[in-house]
């Protein structure tokens, strides 16, 4: 089974970086990480670009989406789901750090 991770975000580049690091360290890697950004500036896109190669080296697709609709958590999650391809979709807040086996436990 493949896991898609959807991360709605708004002005949280430092938290997003910490979350990315914890995703990269997972014992079971996600298939894709989808970031839905409501931030007007490019600070979140810059973080995604910085991490892109690290994800690609682990065969994890990282997708940055500028939220095309009204800024809300529910809308951002729905946008992420529409773009996801995994068997399981998990929603993560942009300020969490995961235990190393989080996705492994989700799949159990």
XYZ file of N, CA, C and O in Angstrom:
432
model
N 0.842 -1.186 0.000
C 0.000 0.000 0.000
C 0.881 1.241 0.000
O 1.917 1.264 0.651
N 0.421 2.245 -0.707
C 1.138 3.510 -0.799
C 0.425 4.585 0.005
O -0.798 4.634 0.026
N 1.229 5.452 0.613
C 0.680 6.533 1.422
C 0.937 7.872 0.744
O 2.059 8.163 0.325
N -0.121 8.661 0.653
C -0.012 10.064 0.236
C -0.126 10.917 1.487
O -1.006 10.689 2.317
N 0.747 11.897 1.608
C 0.720 12.815 2.736
C 0.280 14.177 2.207
O 0.909 14.723 1.300
N -0.796 14.703 2.764
C -1.303 16.023 2.378
C -1.026 16.986 3.532
O -1.412 16.724 4.670
N -0.366 18.091 3.196
C 0.015 19.075 4.211
C -0.507 20.450 3.804
O 0.085 21.115 2.945
N -1.601 20.899 4.391
C -2.021 22.289 4.185
C -1.080 23.201 4.969
O -0.657 22.856 6.078
N -0.737 24.340 4.422
C 0.178 25.226 5.132
C -0.117 26.686 4.841
O -0.696 27.022 3.805
N 0.294 27.512 5.790
C 0.122 28.959 5.675
C 1.154 29.617 6.582
O 1.052 29.508 7.812
N 2.151 30.222 5.979
C 3.192 30.955 6.723
C 3.891 30.127 7.788
O 4.075 30.586 8.905
N 4.307 28.910 7.488
C 5.005 28.080 8.476
C 6.246 27.422 7.866
O 6.385 26.200 7.901
N 7.192 28.179 7.324
C 8.351 27.545 6.676
C 9.223 26.734 7.630
O 9.709 25.659 7.257
N 9.431 27.213 8.860
C 10.285 26.476 9.791
C 9.629 25.174 10.240
O 10.281 24.123 10.286
N 8.350 25.238 10.555
C 7.632 24.029 10.937
C 7.581 23.023 9.800
O 7.729 21.819 10.012
N 7.396 23.514 8.586
C 7.341 22.635 7.428
C 8.691 21.945 7.211
O 8.739 20.753 6.916
N 9.772 22.665 7.392
C 11.108 22.065 7.257
C 11.297 20.936 8.265
O 11.815 19.863 7.919
N 10.889 21.155 9.502
C 11.015 20.121 10.530
C 10.152 18.902 10.179
O 10.581 17.753 10.354
N 8.954 19.148 9.678
C 8.086 18.046 9.260
C 8.716 17.281 8.099
O 8.726 16.050 8.087
N 9.254 17.995 7.118
C 9.926 17.332 5.994
C 11.053 16.432 6.487
O 11.198 15.301 6.028
N 11.857 16.930 7.421
C 12.953 16.114 7.956
C 12.413 14.841 8.590
O 12.978 13.754 8.396
N 11.310 14.955 9.328
C 10.761 13.760 9.968
C 10.140 12.800 8.943
O 10.162 11.586 9.145
N 9.628 13.310 7.839
C 9.122 12.441 6.768
C 10.270 11.706 6.073
O 10.150 10.529 5.742
N 11.364 12.406 5.865
C 12.518 11.789 5.210
C 13.134 10.683 6.064
O 13.754 9.763 5.535
N 12.955 10.747 7.380
C 13.519 9.762 8.295
C 12.590 8.585 8.585
O 12.953 7.692 9.352
N 11.421 8.540 8.010
C 10.456 7.479 8.290
C 11.002 6.103 7.917
O 11.720 5.956 6.930
N 10.638 5.090 8.701
C 11.043 3.724 8.389
C 10.324 3.217 7.133
O 10.867 2.392 6.407
N 9.127 3.700 6.887
C 8.387 3.434 5.652
C 8.119 4.795 5.020
O 7.543 5.673 5.656
N 8.560 4.934 3.788
C 8.460 6.235 3.116
C 7.091 6.396 2.450
O 6.516 5.429 1.944
N 6.585 7.627 2.399
C 5.347 7.865 1.654
C 5.615 7.818 0.151
O 6.757 7.973 -0.290
N 4.570 7.589 -0.601
C 4.667 7.621 -2.061
C 4.824 9.064 -2.538
O 5.580 9.354 -3.449
N 4.081 9.960 -1.879
C 4.081 11.359 -2.301
C 3.762 12.258 -1.122
O 3.107 11.839 -0.165
N 4.256 13.476 -1.225
C 3.982 14.511 -0.244
C 3.400 15.685 -1.023
O 4.019 16.190 -1.949
N 2.191 16.083 -0.638
C 1.471 17.142 -1.345
C 1.302 18.318 -0.402
O 0.666 18.197 0.641
N 1.884 19.445 -0.767
C 1.804 20.654 0.032
C 0.818 21.589 -0.642
O 0.961 21.913 -1.823
N -0.196 21.999 0.102
C -1.193 22.948 -0.420
C -1.004 24.245 0.362
O -1.267 24.310 1.550
N -0.527 25.261 -0.339
C -0.047 26.487 0.283
C -1.017 27.649 0.077
O -1.376 27.976 -1.036
N -1.390 28.289 1.189
C -2.233 29.483 1.128
C -1.456 30.764 1.350
O -2.032 31.841 1.406
N -0.133 30.662 1.482
C 0.712 31.822 1.739
C 0.863 32.655 0.468
O 1.205 32.111 -0.576
N 0.629 33.973 0.541
C 0.740 34.806 -0.663
C 2.162 34.900 -1.223
O 2.339 34.984 -2.431
N 3.173 34.874 -0.356
C 4.555 34.957 -0.813
C 5.082 33.579 -1.206
O 4.395 32.587 -1.076
N 6.337 33.540 -1.625
C 6.930 32.286 -2.105
C 7.721 31.532 -1.035
O 8.431 30.575 -1.366
N 7.593 31.888 0.236
C 8.444 31.275 1.257
C 8.231 29.772 1.388
O 9.175 29.024 1.631
N 7.015 29.307 1.218
C 6.739 27.866 1.320
C 7.254 27.142 0.086
O 7.854 26.067 0.184
N 7.044 27.723 -1.072
C 7.571 27.132 -2.307
C 9.085 27.015 -2.232
O 9.669 26.014 -2.667
N 9.746 28.005 -1.652
C 11.201 27.967 -1.502
C 11.633 26.784 -0.637
O 12.619 26.116 -0.943
N 10.896 26.507 0.434
C 11.204 25.352 1.290
C 11.025 24.060 0.490
O 11.872 23.162 0.545
N 9.944 23.978 -0.253
C 9.694 22.776 -1.064
C 10.809 22.573 -2.089
O 11.288 21.446 -2.273
N 11.216 23.637 -2.720
C 12.304 23.540 -3.707
C 13.602 23.093 -3.050
O 14.361 22.309 -3.622
N 13.865 23.572 -1.846
C 15.077 23.206 -1.111
C 15.106 21.703 -0.804
O 16.160 21.069 -0.845
N 13.936 21.120 -0.510
C 13.854 19.707 -0.135
C 13.588 18.777 -1.314
O 13.680 17.552 -1.166
N 13.263 19.312 -2.456
C 12.839 18.489 -3.599
C 13.819 17.351 -3.896
O 13.434 16.189 -4.032
N 15.089 17.653 -3.997
C 16.083 16.636 -4.358
C 16.175 15.547 -3.280
O 16.314 14.364 -3.595
N 16.084 15.937 -2.009
C 16.147 14.950 -0.926
C 15.002 13.951 -1.032
O 15.188 12.756 -0.838
N 13.819 14.441 -1.349
C 12.671 13.549 -1.526
C 12.852 12.677 -2.762
O 12.599 11.472 -2.723
N 13.295 13.281 -3.852
C 13.458 12.526 -5.095
C 14.477 11.401 -4.955
O 14.308 10.334 -5.536
N 15.538 11.621 -4.178
C 16.539 10.577 -3.969
C 15.959 9.352 -3.266
O 16.490 8.255 -3.388
N 14.875 9.552 -2.550
C 14.189 8.441 -1.863
C 12.941 7.974 -2.625
O 12.115 7.254 -2.088
N 12.824 8.410 -3.874
C 11.678 8.061 -4.726
C 10.348 8.509 -4.139
O 9.340 7.802 -4.237
N 10.359 9.674 -3.515
C 9.146 10.279 -2.983
C 8.831 11.494 -3.842
O 9.671 12.380 -3.996
N 7.643 11.508 -4.397
C 7.232 12.673 -5.181
C 6.810 13.783 -4.224
O 6.063 13.554 -3.280
N 7.298 14.982 -4.473
C 6.857 16.135 -3.699
C 6.129 17.071 -4.662
O 6.622 17.377 -5.744
N 4.925 17.439 -4.278
C 4.089 18.275 -5.131
C 3.704 19.540 -4.372
O 3.125 19.468 -3.290
N 4.051 20.674 -4.942
C 3.679 21.967 -4.363
C 2.488 22.505 -5.133
O 2.522 22.583 -6.363
N 1.429 22.868 -4.414
C 0.237 23.430 -5.037
C -0.103 24.741 -4.339
O -0.272 24.771 -3.116
N -0.181 25.787 -5.098
C -0.680 27.047 -4.567
C -2.193 26.896 -4.484
O -2.851 26.566 -5.468
N -2.754 27.084 -3.294
C -4.188 26.880 -3.107
C -4.970 27.799 -4.037
O -4.927 29.016 -3.889
N -5.686 27.218 -4.990
C -6.405 28.034 -5.970
C -7.769 28.524 -5.482
O -8.444 29.266 -6.176
N -8.162 28.085 -4.305
C -9.487 28.419 -3.799
C -9.372 29.263 -2.539
O -8.303 29.717 -2.175
N -10.467 29.438 -1.854
C -10.467 30.191 -0.600
C -9.520 29.539 0.399
O -9.437 28.323 0.477
N -8.851 30.353 1.177
C -7.915 29.839 2.168
C -8.687 29.275 3.352
O -9.324 29.997 4.103
N -8.650 27.973 3.469
C -9.226 27.288 4.622
C -8.607 25.901 4.688
O -8.186 25.349 3.672
N -8.551 25.354 5.882
C -7.971 24.032 6.089
C -8.726 22.967 5.297
O -8.125 22.128 4.627
N -10.027 23.020 5.347
C -10.847 22.020 4.654
C -10.649 22.088 3.151
O -10.487 21.059 2.484
N -10.648 23.293 2.605
C -10.435 23.452 1.164
C -9.054 22.927 0.777
O -8.901 22.197 -0.206
N -8.031 23.276 1.561
C -6.675 22.826 1.256
C -6.586 21.293 1.290
O -5.950 20.693 0.431
N -7.212 20.681 2.263
C -7.208 19.214 2.324
C -7.884 18.615 1.100
O -7.403 17.635 0.525
N -9.012 19.186 0.705
C -9.726 18.679 -0.470
C -8.892 18.830 -1.738
O -8.889 17.937 -2.588
N -8.195 19.951 -1.876
C -7.313 20.151 -3.030
C -6.239 19.063 -3.035
O -5.945 18.467 -4.074
N -5.657 18.784 -1.867
C -4.638 17.741 -1.775
C -5.165 16.367 -2.131
O -4.508 15.603 -2.840
N -6.352 16.042 -1.658
C -6.962 14.741 -1.967
C -7.192 14.607 -3.470
O -6.937 13.548 -4.059
N -7.653 15.667 -4.098
C -7.906 15.627 -5.547
C -6.637 15.311 -6.341
O -6.714 14.722 -7.423
N -5.480 15.662 -5.819
C -4.214 15.441 -6.522
C -3.493 14.166 -6.091
O -2.505 13.784 -6.696
N -3.992 13.504 -5.065
C -3.271 12.360 -4.495
C -3.474 11.093 -5.317
O -4.474 10.929 -6.008
N -2.491 10.193 -5.199
C -2.527 8.917 -5.909
C -2.303 7.717 -4.998
O -2.216 6.601 -5.476
N -2.176 7.943 -3.704
C -1.895 6.849 -2.780
C -3.127 6.036 -2.443
O -4.266 6.458 -2.662
N -2.889 4.856 -1.891
C -3.975 4.005 -1.413
C -4.558 4.551 -0.117
O -5.736 4.388 0.158
N -3.682 5.168 0.681
C -4.071 5.777 1.948
C -3.632 7.226 1.920
O -2.525 7.537 1.476
N -4.511 8.102 2.395
C -4.185 9.527 2.467
C -4.137 9.915 3.929
O -5.064 9.625 4.687
N -3.049 10.548 4.317
C -2.948 11.049 5.675
C -2.765 12.562 5.620
O -2.090 13.075 4.740
N -3.422 13.239 6.528
C -3.328 14.691 6.626
C -2.417 15.039 7.793
O -2.605 14.521 8.897
N -1.450 15.894 7.533
C -0.543 16.330 8.585
C -0.568 17.845 8.684
O -0.594 18.531 7.660
N -0.541 18.339 9.906
C -0.388 19.775 10.111
C 1.068 20.130 9.881
O 1.969 19.304 10.053
N 1.303 21.374 9.533
C 2.652 21.792 9.169
C 3.532 22.087 10.382
O 4.634 22.601 10.225
N 3.098 21.730 11.557
C 3.895 21.988 12.755
C 4.107 20.720 13.583
O 4.347 20.792 14.775
N 4.028 19.550 12.939
C 4.238 18.297 13.665
C 5.572 17.679 13.274
O 6.084 17.900 12.177
N 6.108 16.912 14.194
C 7.284 16.098 13.925
C 6.874 14.668 14.247
O 6.382 14.379 15.340
N 7.059 13.794 13.288
C 6.579 12.421 13.411
C 7.584 11.512 14.104
O 8.796 11.681 13.948
N 7.059 10.526 14.842
C 7.909 9.441 15.314
C 8.438 8.710 14.087
O 7.779 8.663 13.038
N 9.603 8.105 14.211
C 10.247 7.450 13.070
C 9.385 6.393 12.397
O 9.502 6.158 11.202
N 8.509 5.757 13.146
C 7.694 4.667 12.590
C 6.232 5.050 12.391
O 5.362 4.188 12.281
N 5.956 6.323 12.314
C 4.563 6.785 12.186
C 3.866 6.146 10.983
O 2.794 5.551 11.108
N 4.445 6.276 9.803
C 3.787 5.736 8.601
C 3.743 4.208 8.622
O 2.781 3.608 8.135
N 4.752 3.590 9.195
C 4.736 2.128 9.351
C 3.533 1.714 10.191
O 2.819 0.755 9.849
N 3.284 2.427 11.272
C 2.140 2.120 12.138
C 0.812 2.401 11.436
O -0.161 1.669 11.626
N 0.758 3.456 10.640
C -0.459 3.744 9.867
C -0.778 2.571 8.945
O -1.935 2.148 8.839
N 0.220 2.021 8.310
C 0.006 0.919 7.390
C -0.368 -0.390 8.093
O -1.009 -1.247 7.504
N 0.033 -0.521 9.349
C -0.354 -1.730 10.098
C -1.848 -1.725 10.317
O -2.528 -2.683 10.377
